């Protein structure tokens, strides 16, 4: 499959807890992005991290990238019920603009 | 950020008919538009990439004669599912990219159900 792997496939946590999901890939990348998708809706862009970056923050979101391990992680701190959604990583290869999506992680935040 | 719209948001059609889905960039010129398909509880799979004024580039395994893509202007791309069958039922999402922005902006998706 051309898709990267994401784990876990599903995650259920209590409100206030942190949620961590991981994304692995096989080829070299130009950048890696994380998206959120609420059920039956379009995608919302969360964070873009470039291949020469190791960590980025945006509000309660923290993304790391380890190009030596070909993996990235998304951490949501102090989760809220509104964070319930599917989260996808997507990468672009060097000198390209096509996005290849990972399998996604379905996150359920229980109030 | 930029806004991308899709129309219709959902459509139900009979097997054998054709369905057209529109993707519009509302406030920027989209030099490239992408079409994705997403089956329930699965990820997005890229179907094709279209550049304004030229033929679309289809991903391996996607039938170009079945999924007709037209990108006639810098703000509009259309995907026509021809002779639709129940297995074509899916969530179709477009995205648009322009020189003004360094990222793809996604439309809200179109739910296609073929009876």
PDB file of C-alpha atoms in Angstrom:
ATOM      1  CA  UNK A   1       0.000   0.000   0.000  1.00  0.00           C
ATOM      2  CA  UNK A   2       1.176   3.520  -0.690  1.00  0.00           C
ATOM      3  CA  UNK A   3      -0.409   4.710   2.489  1.00  0.00           C
ATOM      4  CA  UNK A   4       1.586   5.189   5.602  1.00  0.00           C
ATOM      5  CA  UNK A   5       0.677   3.462   8.780  1.00  0.00           C
ATOM      6  CA  UNK A   6      -1.038   5.184  11.661  1.00  0.00           C
ATOM      7  CA  UNK A   7      -1.451   3.812  15.103  1.00  0.00           C
ATOM      8  CA  UNK A   8      -3.512   3.324  16.984  1.00  0.00           C
ATOM      9  CA  UNK A   9      -6.413   2.905  14.573  1.00  0.00           C
ATOM     10  CA  UNK A  10      -8.753   3.976  17.344  1.00  0.00           C
ATOM     11  CA  UNK A  11      -8.304   5.742  20.652  1.00  0.00           C
ATOM     12  CA  UNK A  12     -10.795   6.342  23.441  1.00  0.00           C
ATOM     13  CA  UNK A  13      -9.894   8.717  26.260  1.00  0.00           C
ATOM     14  CA  UNK A  14     -11.517  10.834  28.938  1.00  0.00           C
ATOM     15  CA  UNK A  15     -11.823  14.572  28.599  1.00  0.00           C
ATOM     16  CA  UNK A  16      -8.723  16.240  29.989  1.00  0.00           C
ATOM     17  CA  UNK A  17      -6.391  13.409  29.076  1.00  0.00           C
ATOM     18  CA  UNK A  18      -3.747  13.613  26.397  1.00  0.00           C
ATOM     19  CA  UNK A  19      -4.086  11.778  23.098  1.00  0.00           C
ATOM     20  CA  UNK A  20      -1.065  10.602  21.135  1.00  0.00           C
ATOM     21  CA  UNK A  21      -1.110   9.094  17.684  1.00  0.00           C
ATOM     22  CA  UNK A  22       1.736   8.041  15.441  1.00  0.00           C
ATOM     23  CA  UNK A  23       2.361   7.991  11.736  1.00  0.00           C
ATOM     24  CA  UNK A  24       5.046   6.025   9.920  1.00  0.00           C
ATOM     25  CA  UNK A  25       6.044   6.147   6.284  1.00  0.00           C
ATOM     26  CA  UNK A  26       8.462   4.464   3.952  1.00  0.00           C
ATOM     27  CA  UNK A  27       9.743   6.996   1.436  1.00  0.00           C
ATOM     28  CA  UNK A  28      11.575  10.283   1.859  1.00  0.00           C
ATOM     29  CA  UNK A  29       9.351  13.292   2.387  1.00  0.00           C
ATOM     30  CA  UNK A  30       9.273  16.984   1.668  1.00  0.00           C
ATOM     31  CA  UNK A  31       6.864  17.731   4.463  1.00  0.00           C
ATOM     32  CA  UNK A  32       4.255  16.010   6.589  1.00  0.00           C
ATOM     33  CA  UNK A  33       0.882  17.398   7.549  1.00  0.00           C
ATOM     34  CA  UNK A  34      -1.796  16.491  10.029  1.00  0.00           C
ATOM     35  CA  UNK A  35      -5.505  16.866   9.343  1.00  0.00           C
ATOM     36  CA  UNK A  36      -8.687  16.422  11.341  1.00  0.00           C
ATOM     37  CA  UNK A  37     -11.924  15.112   9.890  1.00  0.00           C
ATOM     38  CA  UNK A  38     -15.202  15.158  11.711  1.00  0.00           C
ATOM     39  CA  UNK A  39     -17.589  12.399  10.734  1.00  0.00           C
ATOM     40  CA  UNK A  40     -18.865  12.864   7.186  1.00  0.00           C
ATOM     41  CA  UNK A  41     -17.129  16.194   6.747  1.00  0.00           C
ATOM     42  CA  UNK A  42     -14.149  17.603   4.924  1.00  0.00           C
ATOM     43  CA  UNK A  43     -10.630  17.896   6.224  1.00  0.00           C
ATOM     44  CA  UNK A  44      -9.307  20.620   8.455  1.00  0.00           C
ATOM     45  CA  UNK A  45      -5.592  21.348   8.238  1.00  0.00           C
ATOM     46  CA  UNK A  46      -3.886  21.270  11.638  1.00  0.00           C
ATOM     47  CA  UNK A  47      -0.126  21.496  11.282  1.00  0.00           C
ATOM     48  CA  UNK A  48       2.547  21.223   8.604  1.00  0.00           C
ATOM     49  CA  UNK A  49       6.021  20.147   9.594  1.00  0.00           C
ATOM     50  CA  UNK A  50       8.887  20.283   7.136  1.00  0.00           C
ATOM     51  CA  UNK A  51      11.485  17.577   6.731  1.00  0.00           C
ATOM     52  CA  UNK A  52      14.147  19.752   8.375  1.00  0.00           C
ATOM     53  CA  UNK A  53      11.999  20.444  11.431  1.00  0.00           C
ATOM     54  CA  UNK A  54      11.729  18.222  14.478  1.00  0.00           C
ATOM     55  CA  UNK A  55       8.869  19.699  16.468  1.00  0.00           C
ATOM     56  CA  UNK A  56       6.045  22.193  16.049  1.00  0.00           C
ATOM     57  CA  UNK A  57       3.348  23.467  18.330  1.00  0.00           C
ATOM     58  CA  UNK A  58      -0.047  24.984  17.675  1.00  0.00           C
ATOM     59  CA  UNK A  59      -2.227  25.616  20.694  1.00  0.00           C
ATOM     60  CA  UNK A  60      -2.880  22.255  22.334  1.00  0.00           C
ATOM     61  CA  UNK A  61      -1.284  20.384  19.455  1.00  0.00           C
ATOM     62  CA  UNK A  62       2.298  19.201  19.332  1.00  0.00           C
ATOM     63  CA  UNK A  63       3.781  17.445  16.331  1.00  0.00           C
ATOM     64  CA  UNK A  64       7.154  15.747  16.172  1.00  0.00           C
ATOM     65  CA  UNK A  65       9.013  14.404  13.186  1.00  0.00           C
ATOM     66  CA  UNK A  66      11.860  11.882  13.213  1.00  0.00           C
ATOM     67  CA  UNK A  67      13.096  11.465   9.667  1.00  0.00           C
ATOM     68  CA  UNK A  68      15.656   8.843  10.704  1.00  0.00           C
ATOM     69  CA  UNK A  69      12.817   6.634  11.927  1.00  0.00           C
ATOM     70  CA  UNK A  70      10.433   7.875   9.229  1.00  0.00           C
ATOM     71  CA  UNK A  71       7.777   8.636  11.792  1.00  0.00           C
ATOM     72  CA  UNK A  72       5.743  11.504  13.161  1.00  0.00           C
ATOM     73  CA  UNK A  73       3.505  11.903  16.168  1.00  0.00           C
ATOM     74  CA  UNK A  74       0.592  14.157  17.003  1.00  0.00           C
ATOM     75  CA  UNK A  75      -0.132  14.947  20.637  1.00  0.00           C
ATOM     76  CA  UNK A  76      -3.356  16.596  21.727  1.00  0.00           C
ATOM     77  CA  UNK A  77      -3.060  17.878  25.275  1.00  0.00           C
ATOM     78  CA  UNK A  78      -5.964  18.393  27.668  1.00  0.00           C
ATOM     79  CA  UNK A  79      -8.415  16.856  25.221  1.00  0.00           C
ATOM     80  CA  UNK A  80     -11.998  18.052  24.904  1.00  0.00           C
ATOM     81  CA  UNK A  81     -15.126  16.311  23.687  1.00  0.00           C
ATOM     82  CA  UNK A  82     -14.950  18.543  20.607  1.00  0.00           C
ATOM     83  CA  UNK A  83     -11.648  16.891  19.683  1.00  0.00           C
ATOM     84  CA  UNK A  84     -13.575  13.717  18.815  1.00  0.00           C
ATOM     85  CA  UNK A  85     -12.710  13.137  15.165  1.00  0.00           C
ATOM     86  CA  UNK A  86     -10.474  11.157  12.836  1.00  0.00           C
ATOM     87  CA  UNK A  87      -6.927  12.379  12.484  1.00  0.00           C
ATOM     88  CA  UNK A  88      -4.833  11.768   9.391  1.00  0.00           C
ATOM     89  CA  UNK A  89      -1.228  12.343   8.577  1.00  0.00           C
ATOM     90  CA  UNK A  90      -0.374  13.111   4.982  1.00  0.00           C
ATOM     91  CA  UNK A  91       2.999  13.490   3.407  1.00  0.00           C
ATOM     92  CA  UNK A  92       4.379  14.970   0.239  1.00  0.00           C
ATOM     93  CA  UNK A  93       7.406  13.502  -1.395  1.00  0.00           C
ATOM     94  CA  UNK A  94      10.414  15.563  -2.323  1.00  0.00           C
ATOM     95  CA  UNK A  95       9.692  17.919  -5.221  1.00  0.00           C
ATOM     96  CA  UNK A  96       6.039  16.944  -5.355  1.00  0.00           C
ATOM     97  CA  UNK A  97       2.691  18.231  -4.211  1.00  0.00           C
ATOM     98  CA  UNK A  98       0.648  15.050  -4.076  1.00  0.00           C
ATOM     99  CA  UNK A  99      -0.515  14.106  -0.614  1.00  0.00           C
ATOM    100  CA  UNK A 100      -0.362  10.499   0.516  1.00  0.00           C
ATOM    101  CA  UNK A 101      -2.568   9.892   3.510  1.00  0.00           C
ATOM    102  CA  UNK A 102      -2.077   7.527   6.382  1.00  0.00           C
ATOM    103  CA  UNK A 103      -4.827   5.200   7.487  1.00  0.00           C
ATOM    104  CA  UNK A 104      -6.056   7.572  10.186  1.00  0.00           C
ATOM    105  CA  UNK A 105      -6.724   7.379  13.900  1.00  0.00           C
ATOM    106  CA  UNK A 106     -10.285   7.644  15.193  1.00  0.00           C
ATOM    107  CA  UNK A 107     -10.270   9.510  18.478  1.00  0.00           C
ATOM    108  CA  UNK A 108     -13.191   9.475  20.877  1.00  0.00           C
ATOM    109  CA  UNK A 109     -13.037  11.899  23.791  1.00  0.00           C
ATOM    110  CA  UNK A 110     -15.594  11.017  26.410  1.00  0.00           C
ATOM    111  CA  UNK A 111     -16.991  13.868  28.516  1.00  0.00           C
TER     112      UNK A 111
ATOM    113  CA  UNK B   1      -7.342  30.357   4.916  1.00  0.00           C
ATOM    114  CA  UNK B   2      -8.896  29.810   1.519  1.00  0.00           C
ATOM    115  CA  UNK B   3     -12.343  28.333   0.949  1.00  0.00           C
ATOM    116  CA  UNK B   4     -13.204  25.440  -1.315  1.00  0.00           C
ATOM    117  CA  UNK B   5     -16.795  24.422  -1.937  1.00  0.00           C
ATOM    118  CA  UNK B   6     -18.339  21.311  -3.410  1.00  0.00           C
ATOM    119  CA  UNK B   7     -21.729  20.793  -4.941  1.00  0.00           C
ATOM    120  CA  UNK B   8     -23.803  18.841  -4.314  1.00  0.00           C
ATOM    121  CA  UNK B   9     -23.066  17.864  -0.725  1.00  0.00           C
ATOM    122  CA  UNK B  10     -24.895  14.602  -1.260  1.00  0.00           C
ATOM    123  CA  UNK B  11     -26.516  12.832  -4.187  1.00  0.00           C
ATOM    124  CA  UNK B  12     -28.475   9.641  -4.674  1.00  0.00           C
ATOM    125  CA  UNK B  13     -28.733   8.204  -8.149  1.00  0.00           C
ATOM    126  CA  UNK B  14     -29.818   5.070  -9.946  1.00  0.00           C
ATOM    127  CA  UNK B  15     -27.331   2.558 -11.229  1.00  0.00           C
ATOM    128  CA  UNK B  16     -26.266   3.353 -14.783  1.00  0.00           C
ATOM    129  CA  UNK B  17     -26.717   7.094 -14.567  1.00  0.00           C
ATOM    130  CA  UNK B  18     -23.985   9.728 -14.537  1.00  0.00           C
ATOM    131  CA  UNK B  19     -23.328  12.181 -11.742  1.00  0.00           C
ATOM    132  CA  UNK B  20     -21.376  15.423 -11.877  1.00  0.00           C
ATOM    133  CA  UNK B  21     -19.678  16.880  -8.819  1.00  0.00           C
ATOM    134  CA  UNK B  22     -18.346  20.438  -8.806  1.00  0.00           C
ATOM    135  CA  UNK B  23     -15.388  21.761  -6.881  1.00  0.00           C
ATOM    136  CA  UNK B  24     -14.871  25.501  -6.631  1.00  0.00           C
ATOM    137  CA  UNK B  25     -12.169  27.648  -5.098  1.00  0.00           C
ATOM    138  CA  UNK B  26     -14.102  30.653  -3.834  1.00  0.00           C
ATOM    139  CA  UNK B  27     -11.462  33.227  -3.090  1.00  0.00           C
ATOM    140  CA  UNK B  28      -8.312  32.159  -4.872  1.00  0.00           C
ATOM    141  CA  UNK B  29      -7.179  30.830  -8.202  1.00  0.00           C
ATOM    142  CA  UNK B  30      -6.512  27.119  -8.072  1.00  0.00           C
ATOM    143  CA  UNK B  31      -3.822  26.078 -10.487  1.00  0.00           C
ATOM    144  CA  UNK B  32      -4.137  22.478  -9.337  1.00  0.00           C
ATOM    145  CA  UNK B  33      -7.096  20.542  -8.018  1.00  0.00           C
ATOM    146  CA  UNK B  34      -7.089  17.058  -6.580  1.00  0.00           C
ATOM    147  CA  UNK B  35      -9.885  14.509  -6.346  1.00  0.00           C
ATOM    148  CA  UNK B  36      -9.995  11.935  -3.569  1.00  0.00           C
ATOM    149  CA  UNK B  37     -12.309   9.076  -2.728  1.00  0.00           C
ATOM    150  CA  UNK B  38     -12.965   7.887   0.798  1.00  0.00           C
ATOM    151  CA  UNK B  39     -14.827   4.713   1.696  1.00  0.00           C
ATOM    152  CA  UNK B  40     -16.418   4.401   5.156  1.00  0.00           C
ATOM    153  CA  UNK B  41     -13.911   4.276   7.990  1.00  0.00           C
ATOM    154  CA  UNK B  42     -11.036   4.408   5.542  1.00  0.00           C
ATOM    155  CA  UNK B  43      -8.525   7.009   4.540  1.00  0.00           C
ATOM    156  CA  UNK B  44      -8.510   9.288   1.514  1.00  0.00           C
ATOM    157  CA  UNK B  45      -7.212   7.824  -1.708  1.00  0.00           C
ATOM    158  CA  UNK B  46      -6.050  10.187  -4.420  1.00  0.00           C
ATOM    159  CA  UNK B  47      -7.889   9.562  -7.680  1.00  0.00           C
ATOM    160  CA  UNK B  48      -6.461  12.215  -9.949  1.00  0.00           C
ATOM    161  CA  UNK B  49      -4.678  15.519 -10.200  1.00  0.00           C
ATOM    162  CA  UNK B  50      -5.936  18.181 -12.558  1.00  0.00           C
ATOM    163  CA  UNK B  51      -4.222  21.313 -13.730  1.00  0.00           C
ATOM    164  CA  UNK B  52      -6.182  24.124 -15.295  1.00  0.00           C
ATOM    165  CA  UNK B  53      -6.373  23.792 -19.034  1.00  0.00           C
ATOM    166  CA  UNK B  54      -4.759  20.381 -19.303  1.00  0.00           C
ATOM    167  CA  UNK B  55      -5.762  16.761 -19.005  1.00  0.00           C
ATOM    168  CA  UNK B  56      -5.984  15.204 -15.578  1.00  0.00           C
ATOM    169  CA  UNK B  57      -3.370  12.759 -14.352  1.00  0.00           C
ATOM    170  CA  UNK B  58      -4.992   9.656 -12.930  1.00  0.00           C
ATOM    171  CA  UNK B  59      -3.591   7.438 -10.219  1.00  0.00           C
ATOM    172  CA  UNK B  60      -2.950   3.795 -10.943  1.00  0.00           C
ATOM    173  CA  UNK B  61      -6.126   1.760 -10.928  1.00  0.00           C
ATOM    174  CA  UNK B  62      -8.479   4.704 -11.505  1.00  0.00           C
ATOM    175  CA  UNK B  63     -10.428   4.442 -14.757  1.00  0.00           C
ATOM    176  CA  UNK B  64     -10.176   7.731 -16.601  1.00  0.00           C
ATOM    177  CA  UNK B  65     -13.141   6.898 -18.835  1.00  0.00           C
ATOM    178  CA  UNK B  66     -15.322   6.287 -15.828  1.00  0.00           C
ATOM    179  CA  UNK B  67     -14.231   9.280 -13.761  1.00  0.00           C
ATOM    180  CA  UNK B  68     -14.144  12.237 -16.112  1.00  0.00           C
ATOM    181  CA  UNK B  69     -12.369  15.284 -14.769  1.00  0.00           C
ATOM    182  CA  UNK B  70     -12.562  18.733 -16.264  1.00  0.00           C
ATOM    183  CA  UNK B  71     -10.631  21.720 -14.964  1.00  0.00           C
ATOM    184  CA  UNK B  72     -11.808  24.377 -17.341  1.00  0.00           C
ATOM    185  CA  UNK B  73     -11.090  27.423 -15.231  1.00  0.00           C
ATOM    186  CA  UNK B  74      -8.881  28.476 -12.343  1.00  0.00           C
ATOM    187  CA  UNK B  75     -11.806  28.245  -9.940  1.00  0.00           C
ATOM    188  CA  UNK B  76     -13.734  25.201 -11.078  1.00  0.00           C
ATOM    189  CA  UNK B  77     -13.077  21.515 -11.527  1.00  0.00           C
ATOM    190  CA  UNK B  78     -15.721  18.875 -12.131  1.00  0.00           C
ATOM    191  CA  UNK B  79     -15.730  15.138 -11.572  1.00  0.00           C
ATOM    192  CA  UNK B  80     -18.287  13.122 -13.523  1.00  0.00           C
ATOM    193  CA  UNK B  81     -18.915   9.565 -12.451  1.00  0.00           C
ATOM    194  CA  UNK B  82     -20.218   7.893 -15.584  1.00  0.00           C
ATOM    195  CA  UNK B  83     -22.491   4.855 -15.582  1.00  0.00           C
ATOM    196  CA  UNK B  84     -22.400   4.763 -11.816  1.00  0.00           C
ATOM    197  CA  UNK B  85     -22.731   1.457  -9.984  1.00  0.00           C
ATOM    198  CA  UNK B  86     -23.323   0.714  -6.293  1.00  0.00           C
ATOM    199  CA  UNK B  87     -19.609   0.086  -5.765  1.00  0.00           C
ATOM    200  CA  UNK B  88     -18.982   3.720  -6.742  1.00  0.00           C
ATOM    201  CA  UNK B  89     -20.886   4.826  -3.655  1.00  0.00           C
ATOM    202  CA  UNK B  90     -18.377   6.768  -1.627  1.00  0.00           C
ATOM    203  CA  UNK B  91     -17.397  10.124  -0.208  1.00  0.00           C
ATOM    204  CA  UNK B  92     -15.680  12.233  -2.864  1.00  0.00           C
ATOM    205  CA  UNK B  93     -13.481  15.093  -1.679  1.00  0.00           C
ATOM    206  CA  UNK B  94     -11.666  17.677  -3.721  1.00  0.00           C
ATOM    207  CA  UNK B  95      -8.823  19.939  -2.752  1.00  0.00           C
ATOM    208  CA  UNK B  96      -7.337  22.965  -4.414  1.00  0.00           C
ATOM    209  CA  UNK B  97      -3.901  24.491  -4.456  1.00  0.00           C
ATOM    210  CA  UNK B  98      -2.866  27.853  -5.803  1.00  0.00           C
ATOM    211  CA  UNK B  99       0.225  29.959  -6.201  1.00  0.00           C
ATOM    212  CA  UNK B 100      -0.970  32.211  -3.406  1.00  0.00           C
ATOM    213  CA  UNK B 101      -0.870  29.407  -0.833  1.00  0.00           C
ATOM    214  CA  UNK B 102       1.576  26.639  -0.082  1.00  0.00           C
ATOM    215  CA  UNK B 103      -0.989  24.061   0.952  1.00  0.00           C
ATOM    216  CA  UNK B 104      -4.054  22.249  -0.301  1.00  0.00           C
ATOM    217  CA  UNK B 105      -7.470  23.383   0.879  1.00  0.00           C
ATOM    218  CA  UNK B 106     -10.151  20.748   1.053  1.00  0.00           C
ATOM    219  CA  UNK B 107     -13.784  20.936   0.100  1.00  0.00           C
ATOM    220  CA  UNK B 108     -16.484  19.609   2.437  1.00  0.00           C
ATOM    221  CA  UNK B 109     -16.998  16.459   0.367  1.00  0.00           C
ATOM    222  CA  UNK B 110     -19.854  14.930  -1.625  1.00  0.00           C
ATOM    223  CA  UNK B 111     -21.601  11.789  -0.463  1.00  0.00           C
ATOM    224  CA  UNK B 112     -22.587   9.679  -3.487  1.00  0.00           C
ATOM    225  CA  UNK B 113     -25.015   6.812  -3.057  1.00  0.00           C
ATOM    226  CA  UNK B 114     -25.777   4.661  -6.089  1.00  0.00           C
ATOM    227  CA  UNK B 115     -28.860   2.507  -5.779  1.00  0.00           C
TER     228      UNK B 115
END
